[in-house]
Short mmCIF file of C-alpha atoms in Angstrom, two decimals:
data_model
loop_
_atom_site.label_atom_id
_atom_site.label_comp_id
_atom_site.label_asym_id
_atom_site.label_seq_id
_atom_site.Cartn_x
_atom_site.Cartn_y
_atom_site.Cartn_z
CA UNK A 1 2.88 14.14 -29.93
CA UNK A 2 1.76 17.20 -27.65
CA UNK A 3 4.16 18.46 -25.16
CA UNK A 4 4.25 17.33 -21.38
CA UNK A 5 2.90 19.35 -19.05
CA UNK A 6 2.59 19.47 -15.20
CA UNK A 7 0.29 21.34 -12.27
CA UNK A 8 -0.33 20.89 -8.68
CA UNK A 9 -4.12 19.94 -8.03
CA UNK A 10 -6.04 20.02 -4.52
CA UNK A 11 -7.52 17.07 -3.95
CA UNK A 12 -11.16 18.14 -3.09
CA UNK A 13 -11.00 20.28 -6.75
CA UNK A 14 -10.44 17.07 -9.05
CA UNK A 15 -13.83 17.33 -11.81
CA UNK A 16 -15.32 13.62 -12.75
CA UNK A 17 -12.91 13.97 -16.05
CA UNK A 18 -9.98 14.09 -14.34
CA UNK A 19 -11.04 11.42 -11.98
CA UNK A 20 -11.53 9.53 -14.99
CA UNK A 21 -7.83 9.71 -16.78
CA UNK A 22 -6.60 9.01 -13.08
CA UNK A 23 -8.44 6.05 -12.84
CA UNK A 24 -7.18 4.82 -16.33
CA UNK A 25 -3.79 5.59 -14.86
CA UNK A 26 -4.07 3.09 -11.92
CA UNK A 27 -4.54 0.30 -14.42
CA UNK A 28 -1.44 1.22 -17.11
CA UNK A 29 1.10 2.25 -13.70
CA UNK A 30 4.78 1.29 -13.33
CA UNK A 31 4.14 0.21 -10.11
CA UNK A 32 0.42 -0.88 -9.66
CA UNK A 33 -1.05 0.88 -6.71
CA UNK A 34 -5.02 0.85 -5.77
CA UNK A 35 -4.11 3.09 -2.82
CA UNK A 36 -3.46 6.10 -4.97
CA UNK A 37 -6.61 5.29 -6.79
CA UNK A 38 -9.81 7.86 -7.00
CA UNK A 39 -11.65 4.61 -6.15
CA UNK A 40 -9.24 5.14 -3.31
CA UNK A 41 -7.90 8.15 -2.41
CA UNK A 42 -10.30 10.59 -3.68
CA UNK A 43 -13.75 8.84 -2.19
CA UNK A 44 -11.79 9.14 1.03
CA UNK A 45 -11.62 13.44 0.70
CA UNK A 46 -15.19 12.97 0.83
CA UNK A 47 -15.87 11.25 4.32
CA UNK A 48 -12.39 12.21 5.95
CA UNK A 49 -11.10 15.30 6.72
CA UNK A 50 -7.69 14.29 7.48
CA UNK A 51 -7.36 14.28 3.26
CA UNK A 52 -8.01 18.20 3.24
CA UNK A 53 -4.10 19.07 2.72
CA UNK A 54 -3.41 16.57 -0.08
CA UNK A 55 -1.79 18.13 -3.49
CA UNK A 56 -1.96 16.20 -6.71
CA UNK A 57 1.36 16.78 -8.83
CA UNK A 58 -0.12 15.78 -12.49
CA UNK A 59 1.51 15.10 -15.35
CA UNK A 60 -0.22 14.88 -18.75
CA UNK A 61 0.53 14.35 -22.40
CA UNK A 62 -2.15 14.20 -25.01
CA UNK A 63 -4.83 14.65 -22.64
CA UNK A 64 -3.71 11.57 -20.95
CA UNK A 65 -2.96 11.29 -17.51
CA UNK A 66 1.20 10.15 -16.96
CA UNK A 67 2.12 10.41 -13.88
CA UNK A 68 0.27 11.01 -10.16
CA UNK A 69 2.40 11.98 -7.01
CA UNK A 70 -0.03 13.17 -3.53
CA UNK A 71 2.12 15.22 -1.54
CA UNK A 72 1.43 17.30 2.38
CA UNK A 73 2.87 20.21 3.36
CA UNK A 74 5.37 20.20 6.44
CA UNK A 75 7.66 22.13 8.67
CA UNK A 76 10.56 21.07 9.53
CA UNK A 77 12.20 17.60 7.94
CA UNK A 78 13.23 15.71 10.83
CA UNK A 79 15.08 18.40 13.05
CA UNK A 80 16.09 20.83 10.68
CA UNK A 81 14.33 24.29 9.75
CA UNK A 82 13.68 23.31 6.43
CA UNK A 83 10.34 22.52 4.85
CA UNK A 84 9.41 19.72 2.72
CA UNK A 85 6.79 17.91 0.90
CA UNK A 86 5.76 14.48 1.91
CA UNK A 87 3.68 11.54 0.80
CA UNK A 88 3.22 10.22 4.75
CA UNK A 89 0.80 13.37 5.32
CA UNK A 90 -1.78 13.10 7.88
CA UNK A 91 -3.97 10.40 5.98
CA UNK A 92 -1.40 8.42 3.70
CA UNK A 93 0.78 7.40 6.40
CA UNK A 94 -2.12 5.55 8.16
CA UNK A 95 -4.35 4.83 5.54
CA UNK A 96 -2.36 3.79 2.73
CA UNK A 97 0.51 1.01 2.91
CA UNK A 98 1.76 1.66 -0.37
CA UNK A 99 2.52 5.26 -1.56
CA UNK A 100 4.82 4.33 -5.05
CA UNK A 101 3.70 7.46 -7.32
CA UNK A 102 1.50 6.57 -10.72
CA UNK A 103 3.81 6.36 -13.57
CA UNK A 104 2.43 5.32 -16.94
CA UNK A 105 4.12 2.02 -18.18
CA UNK A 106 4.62 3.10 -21.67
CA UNK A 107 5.53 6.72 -20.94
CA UNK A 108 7.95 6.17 -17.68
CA UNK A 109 11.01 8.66 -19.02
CA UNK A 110 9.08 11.51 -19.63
CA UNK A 111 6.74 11.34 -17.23
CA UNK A 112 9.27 11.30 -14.16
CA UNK A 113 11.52 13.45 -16.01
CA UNK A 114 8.03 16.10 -16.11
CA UNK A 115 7.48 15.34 -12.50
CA UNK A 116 10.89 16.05 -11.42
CA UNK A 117 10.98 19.19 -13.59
CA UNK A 118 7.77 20.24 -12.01
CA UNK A 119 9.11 19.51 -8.30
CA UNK A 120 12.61 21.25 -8.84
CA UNK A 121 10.45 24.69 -10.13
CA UNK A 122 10.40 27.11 -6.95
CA UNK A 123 7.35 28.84 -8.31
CA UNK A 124 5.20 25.75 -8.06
CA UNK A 125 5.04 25.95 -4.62
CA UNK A 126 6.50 22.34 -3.45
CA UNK A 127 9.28 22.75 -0.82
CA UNK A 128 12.79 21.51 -2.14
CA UNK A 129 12.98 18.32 0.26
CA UNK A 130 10.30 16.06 -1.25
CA UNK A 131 9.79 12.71 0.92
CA UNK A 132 8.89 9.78 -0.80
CA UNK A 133 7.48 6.79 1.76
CA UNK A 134 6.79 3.06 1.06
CA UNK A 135 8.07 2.70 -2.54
CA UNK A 136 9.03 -0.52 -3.60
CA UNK A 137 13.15 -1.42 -3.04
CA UNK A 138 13.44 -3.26 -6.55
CA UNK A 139 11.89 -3.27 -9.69
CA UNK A 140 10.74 -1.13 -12.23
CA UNK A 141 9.53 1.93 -10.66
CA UNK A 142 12.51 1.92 -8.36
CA UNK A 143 15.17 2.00 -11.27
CA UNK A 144 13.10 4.42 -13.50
CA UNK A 145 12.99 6.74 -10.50
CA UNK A 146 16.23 6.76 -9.96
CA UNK A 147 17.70 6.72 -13.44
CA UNK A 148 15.37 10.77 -13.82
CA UNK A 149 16.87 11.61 -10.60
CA UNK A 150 20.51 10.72 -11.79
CA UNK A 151 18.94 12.65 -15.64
CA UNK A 152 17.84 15.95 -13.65
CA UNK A 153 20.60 15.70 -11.14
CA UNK A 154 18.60 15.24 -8.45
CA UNK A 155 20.10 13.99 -4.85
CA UNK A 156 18.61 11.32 -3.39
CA UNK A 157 18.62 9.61 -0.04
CA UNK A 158 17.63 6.74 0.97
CA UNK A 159 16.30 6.92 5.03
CA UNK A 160 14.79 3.77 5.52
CA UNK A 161 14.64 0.27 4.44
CA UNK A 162 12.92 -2.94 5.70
CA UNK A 163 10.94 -6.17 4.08
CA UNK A 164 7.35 -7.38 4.68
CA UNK A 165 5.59 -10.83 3.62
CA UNK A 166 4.77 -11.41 -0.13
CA UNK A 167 3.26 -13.60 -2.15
CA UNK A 168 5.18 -13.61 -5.84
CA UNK A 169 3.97 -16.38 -8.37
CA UNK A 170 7.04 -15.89 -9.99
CA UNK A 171 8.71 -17.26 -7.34
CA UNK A 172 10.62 -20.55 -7.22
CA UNK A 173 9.55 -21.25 -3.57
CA UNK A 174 7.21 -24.44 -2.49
CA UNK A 175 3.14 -23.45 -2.73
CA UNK A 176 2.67 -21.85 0.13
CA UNK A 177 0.97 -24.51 2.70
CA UNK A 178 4.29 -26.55 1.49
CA UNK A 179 6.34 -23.35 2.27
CA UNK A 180 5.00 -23.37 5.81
CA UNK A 181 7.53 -25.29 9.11
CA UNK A 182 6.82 -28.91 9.26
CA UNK A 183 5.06 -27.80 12.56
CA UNK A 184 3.04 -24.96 11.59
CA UNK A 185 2.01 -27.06 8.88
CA UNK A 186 0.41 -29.50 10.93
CA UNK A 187 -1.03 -26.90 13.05
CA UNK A 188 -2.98 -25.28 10.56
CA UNK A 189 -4.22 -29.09 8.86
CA UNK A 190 -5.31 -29.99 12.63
CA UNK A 191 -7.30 -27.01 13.26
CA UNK A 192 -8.93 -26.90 10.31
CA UNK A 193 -10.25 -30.76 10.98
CA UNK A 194 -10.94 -29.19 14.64
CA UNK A 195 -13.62 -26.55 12.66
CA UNK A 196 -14.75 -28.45 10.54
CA UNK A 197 -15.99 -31.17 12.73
CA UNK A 198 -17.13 -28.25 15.32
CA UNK A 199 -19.06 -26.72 12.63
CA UNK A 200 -19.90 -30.29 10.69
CA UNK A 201 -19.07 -28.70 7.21
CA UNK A 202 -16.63 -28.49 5.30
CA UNK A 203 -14.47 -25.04 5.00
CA UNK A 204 -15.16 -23.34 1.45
CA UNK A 205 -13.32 -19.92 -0.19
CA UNK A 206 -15.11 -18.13 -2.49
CA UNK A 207 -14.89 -14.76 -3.82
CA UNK A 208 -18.26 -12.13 -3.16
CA UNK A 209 -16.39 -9.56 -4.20
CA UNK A 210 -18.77 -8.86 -6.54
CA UNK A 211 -21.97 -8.75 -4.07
CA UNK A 212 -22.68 -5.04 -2.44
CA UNK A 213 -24.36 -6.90 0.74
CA UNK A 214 -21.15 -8.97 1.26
CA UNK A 215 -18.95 -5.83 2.54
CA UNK A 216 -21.95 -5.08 4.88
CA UNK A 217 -21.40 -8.24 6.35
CA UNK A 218 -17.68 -7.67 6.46
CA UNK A 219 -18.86 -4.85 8.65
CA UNK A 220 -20.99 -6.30 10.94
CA UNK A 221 -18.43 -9.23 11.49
CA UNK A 222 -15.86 -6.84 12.31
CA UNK A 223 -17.60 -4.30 14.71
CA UNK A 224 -19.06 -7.89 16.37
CA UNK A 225 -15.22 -8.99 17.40
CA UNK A 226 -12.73 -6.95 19.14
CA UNK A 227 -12.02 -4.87 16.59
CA UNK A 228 -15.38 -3.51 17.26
CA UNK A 229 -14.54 -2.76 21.04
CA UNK A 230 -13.77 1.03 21.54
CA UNK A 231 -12.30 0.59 24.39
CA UNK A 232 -9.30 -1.41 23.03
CA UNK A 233 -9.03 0.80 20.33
CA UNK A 234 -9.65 -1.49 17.71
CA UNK A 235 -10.23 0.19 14.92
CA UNK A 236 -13.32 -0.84 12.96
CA UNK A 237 -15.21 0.46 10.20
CA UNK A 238 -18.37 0.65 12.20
CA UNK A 239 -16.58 2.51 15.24
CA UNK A 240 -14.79 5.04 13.09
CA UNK A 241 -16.31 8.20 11.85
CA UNK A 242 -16.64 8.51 8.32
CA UNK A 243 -14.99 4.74 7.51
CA UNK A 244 -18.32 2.84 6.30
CA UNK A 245 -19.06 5.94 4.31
CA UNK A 246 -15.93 6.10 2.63
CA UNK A 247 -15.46 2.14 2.05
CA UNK A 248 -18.78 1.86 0.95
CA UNK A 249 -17.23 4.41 -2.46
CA UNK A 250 -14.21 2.59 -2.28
CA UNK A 251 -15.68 -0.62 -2.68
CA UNK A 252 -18.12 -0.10 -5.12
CA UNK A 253 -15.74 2.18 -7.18
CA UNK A 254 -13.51 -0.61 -7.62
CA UNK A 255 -16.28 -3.27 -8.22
CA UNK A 256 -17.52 -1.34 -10.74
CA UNK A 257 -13.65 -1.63 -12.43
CA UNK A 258 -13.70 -5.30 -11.50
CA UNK A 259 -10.80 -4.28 -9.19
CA UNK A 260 -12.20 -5.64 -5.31
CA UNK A 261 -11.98 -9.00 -4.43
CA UNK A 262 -14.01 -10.41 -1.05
CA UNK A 263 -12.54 -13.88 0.07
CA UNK A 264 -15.06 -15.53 2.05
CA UNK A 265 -14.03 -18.55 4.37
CA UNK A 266 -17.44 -20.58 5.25
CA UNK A 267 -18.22 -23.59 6.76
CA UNK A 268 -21.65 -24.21 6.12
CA UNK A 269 -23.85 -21.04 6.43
CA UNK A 270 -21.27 -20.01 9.47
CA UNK A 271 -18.84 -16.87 7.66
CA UNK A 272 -16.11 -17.77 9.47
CA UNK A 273 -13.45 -15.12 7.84
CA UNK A 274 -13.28 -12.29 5.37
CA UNK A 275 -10.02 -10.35 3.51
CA UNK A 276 -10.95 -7.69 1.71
CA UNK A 277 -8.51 -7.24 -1.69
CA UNK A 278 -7.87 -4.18 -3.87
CA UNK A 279 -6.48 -4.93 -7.30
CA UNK A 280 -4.50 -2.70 -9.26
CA UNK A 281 -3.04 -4.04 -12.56
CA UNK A 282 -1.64 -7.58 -12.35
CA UNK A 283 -1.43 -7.58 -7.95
CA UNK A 284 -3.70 -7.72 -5.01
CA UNK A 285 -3.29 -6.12 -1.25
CA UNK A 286 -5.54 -7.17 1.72
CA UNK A 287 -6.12 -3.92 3.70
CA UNK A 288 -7.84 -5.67 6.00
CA UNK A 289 -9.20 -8.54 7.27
CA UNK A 290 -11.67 -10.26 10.04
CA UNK A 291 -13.36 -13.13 11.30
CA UNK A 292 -16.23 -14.50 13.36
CA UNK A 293 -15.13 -14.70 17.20
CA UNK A 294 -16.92 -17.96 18.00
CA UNK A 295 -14.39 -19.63 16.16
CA UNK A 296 -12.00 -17.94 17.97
CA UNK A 297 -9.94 -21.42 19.08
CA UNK A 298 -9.64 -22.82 16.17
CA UNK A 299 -7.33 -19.86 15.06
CA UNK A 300 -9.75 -18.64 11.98
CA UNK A 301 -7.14 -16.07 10.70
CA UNK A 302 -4.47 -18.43 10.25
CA UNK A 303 -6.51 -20.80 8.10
CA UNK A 304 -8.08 -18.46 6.55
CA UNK A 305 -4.79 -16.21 5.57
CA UNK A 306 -2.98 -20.05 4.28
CA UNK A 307 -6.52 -20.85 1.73
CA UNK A 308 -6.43 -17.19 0.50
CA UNK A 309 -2.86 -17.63 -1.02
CA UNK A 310 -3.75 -20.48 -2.58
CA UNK A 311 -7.20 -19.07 -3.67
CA UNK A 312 -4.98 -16.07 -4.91
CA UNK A 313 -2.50 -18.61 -7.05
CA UNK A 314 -5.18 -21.29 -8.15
CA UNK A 315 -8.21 -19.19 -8.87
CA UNK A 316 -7.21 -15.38 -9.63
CA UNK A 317 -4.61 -14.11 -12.43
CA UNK A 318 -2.49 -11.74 -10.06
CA UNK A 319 0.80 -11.59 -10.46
CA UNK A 320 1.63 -10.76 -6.66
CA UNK A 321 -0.40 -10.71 -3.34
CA UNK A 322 0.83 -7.87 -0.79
CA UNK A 323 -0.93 -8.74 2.54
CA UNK A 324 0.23 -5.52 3.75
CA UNK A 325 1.21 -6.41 7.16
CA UNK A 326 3.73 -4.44 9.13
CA UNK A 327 7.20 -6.56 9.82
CA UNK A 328 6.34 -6.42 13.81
CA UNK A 329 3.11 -8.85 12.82
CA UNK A 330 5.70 -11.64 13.31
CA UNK A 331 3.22 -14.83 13.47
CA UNK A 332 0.76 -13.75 10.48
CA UNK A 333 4.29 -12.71 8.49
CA UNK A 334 5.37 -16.12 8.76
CA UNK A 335 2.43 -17.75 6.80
CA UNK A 336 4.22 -16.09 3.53
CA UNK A 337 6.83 -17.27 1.60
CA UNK A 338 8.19 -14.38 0.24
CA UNK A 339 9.41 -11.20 1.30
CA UNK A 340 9.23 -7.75 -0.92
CA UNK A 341 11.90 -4.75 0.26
CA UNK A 342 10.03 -1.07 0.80
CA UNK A 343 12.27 1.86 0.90
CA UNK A 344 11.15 5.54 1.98
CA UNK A 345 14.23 8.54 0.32
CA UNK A 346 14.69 12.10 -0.08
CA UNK A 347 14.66 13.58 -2.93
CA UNK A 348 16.28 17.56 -2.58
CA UNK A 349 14.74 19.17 -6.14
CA UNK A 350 16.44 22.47 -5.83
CA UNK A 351 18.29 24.81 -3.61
CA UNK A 352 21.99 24.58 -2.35
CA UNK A 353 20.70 24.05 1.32
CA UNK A 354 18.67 20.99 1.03
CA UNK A 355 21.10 19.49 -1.80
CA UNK A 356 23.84 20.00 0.71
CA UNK A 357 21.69 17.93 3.67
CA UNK A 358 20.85 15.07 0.89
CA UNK A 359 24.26 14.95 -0.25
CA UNK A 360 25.83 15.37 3.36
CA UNK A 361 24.16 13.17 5.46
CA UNK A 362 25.59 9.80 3.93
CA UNK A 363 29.30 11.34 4.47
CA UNK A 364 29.00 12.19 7.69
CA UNK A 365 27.22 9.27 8.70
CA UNK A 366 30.78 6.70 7.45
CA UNK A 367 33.01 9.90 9.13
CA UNK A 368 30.92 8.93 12.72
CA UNK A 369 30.97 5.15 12.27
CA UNK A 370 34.99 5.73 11.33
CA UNK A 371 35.53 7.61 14.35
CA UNK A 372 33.35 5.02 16.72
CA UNK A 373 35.40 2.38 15.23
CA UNK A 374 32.05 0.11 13.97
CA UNK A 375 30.59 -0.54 10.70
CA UNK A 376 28.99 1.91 8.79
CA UNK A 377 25.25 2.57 9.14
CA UNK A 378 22.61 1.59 7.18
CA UNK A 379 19.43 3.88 5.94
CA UNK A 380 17.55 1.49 8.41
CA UNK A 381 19.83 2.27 11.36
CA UNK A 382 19.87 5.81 10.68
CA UNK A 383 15.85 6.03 9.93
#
């Protein structure tokens, strides 16, 4: 077997071969992840500009694509004078609610232990202090990353912590309109009887994931509701510069790899809400989601977020569901049973300056909470 090697490539110069072994990577990662995907992440450096500073740290081994990290460029980590590298640059930290590197499955050793190797190399260009954002708290990738980091001697600290809703068929938890409150289950059978008398059909989910004219009328329902409104900053595809463009790649790059998914609530010929999903080896995230206003009453999102867990566990394969909604979304958070822990750390490669702020910061965070007289701080307080 050919040796490991590693190199830092921009973004905008990946060739159609390249895009090819990364896409192959996406399905064989660690930690599956269709926001690091070309379908993804590259078909975005086309539309957006905020992608232009992206790096690619690549790792191959027998012409075979091992391991994918994107990192930006910045000054100054958090109020110090030293630069570092970061995976929350100006388009991943909006754009992307899971940034856990590509590591080949079968090849996780050496392919961290080449993109640690690669990081901790001065001439390389990469700043010591690499940031790693939104990587999951448990599992696979998390203990392979930090069993190379303990191998290379690598620091590492860990800034920030915090769950989100889940959906795990593993776990041992009720299905998940049984998981609901005794009241919110109620809620959600009564309004659904409430829109499907107002609309005299019955409510259907199906999947048009595979149907290019569905996402256009994911579109059209969106910019139609208040996500469509400029004025309140909503946020819609249609309203944004350069999204249609770049979801209309996204979208049919991952059709084309039988990775999208398009649950579509109907009641009738009425659409009454959409969730689009992007698949990445056995799991499924909604990025986003919307639904037709005139139905506004009957609380559309709720039902509709309830029947697509249980489309995702009765009539898809996934292993897990991420609905990717930020902890503050309180209400939609509690239609999920099951929570999943995301951690962002520091990793200091090289350099007796940033090993010293990695390897510092923990002490003098229990000296403070000694001296205060309270309980020491977790990465979540001190984030």
């Amino acid at each position: 077997m050919s040796p490991v090697t590693s190199r830092l490539v921009r973004l905008s110069d990946v060739t159609p071969a390249e895009a090819g072994r990364w896409a192959d990577l996406v399905d064989r990662a660690l930690e599956p992840n269709p926001f690091l995907s070309p379908a993804y992440l590259l078909s975005a450096s086309r539309w957006l500009s905020r992608t232009s500073g992206i790096l690619l740290v690549v790792v191959e081994r027998d012409d075979r694509m091992i391991a994918l990290l994107p990192l930006s460029r910045e000054d100054r980590f958090h109020g110090t004078p030293l630069r570092y590298a970061t995976t929350a640059g100006a388009f991943l930290k909006d754009d992307a609610p899971l940034c856990a590197p590509l590591v080949d499955t079968e090849q996780a050793t050496v392919a961290l232990d080449g993109l640690l190797g690669f990081l901790a190399d001065r001439r390389n260009g990469v700043p010591a202090l690499v940031e790693l954002t939104l990587l999951p708290g448990s599992g696979a990738l998390h203990e392979a990353l930090h069993d190379a980091c303990r191998r290379a001697g690598v620091p590492m600290l860990e800034r920030s912590r915090f769950e989100r809703a889940f959906l795990d068929r593993a776990s041992d938890a009720p299905a998940p309109r049984d998981a609901l409150s005794r009241s919110k289950r109620k809620q959600v059978e009564r309004l659904t009887r409430r829109l499907e008398e107002a609309t005299g059909s019955s409510l259907v989910m199906e999947d048009r994931g595979d149907d290019p004219r569905a996402f256009e009328t994911f579109v059209a329902l969106e910019a139609a509701g208040w996500k469509g409104d400029v004025d309140r900053d909503g946020g819609a595809l249609e309203v944004t510069p350069g999204a249609v463009e770049w979801f209309t790649d996204v979208t049919d790059g991952l059709r084309e790899r039988t990775n999208l998914r398009l649950l579509t609530l109907t009641a009738g010929e009425d659409v009454v809400y959409m969730s689009l999903l992007l698949g990445a080896g056995g799991s499924l995230y909604s990025l986003m989601d919307t639904y037709d206003e005139r139905f506004a009453k009957f609380s559309p999102g709720v039902i509709g977020r309830v029947m697509e867990q249980e489309f995702v566990l009765g009539r898809t394969t996934a292993d897990r569901f991420d609905p990717c909604l930020h902890p503050k979304n309180v209400g939609p958070s509690g239609l999920y049973r099951d929570r999943r822990t995301l951690v962002g750390v520091v990793l200091a490669t090289r350099g007796l300056l940033p090993r010293l702020l990695v390897r510092s910061v923990p002490t003098l965070r229990r000296l403070r909470a000694r001296v205060a007289g309270t309980p020491r701080e977790t990465p979540e307080d001190a984030s």
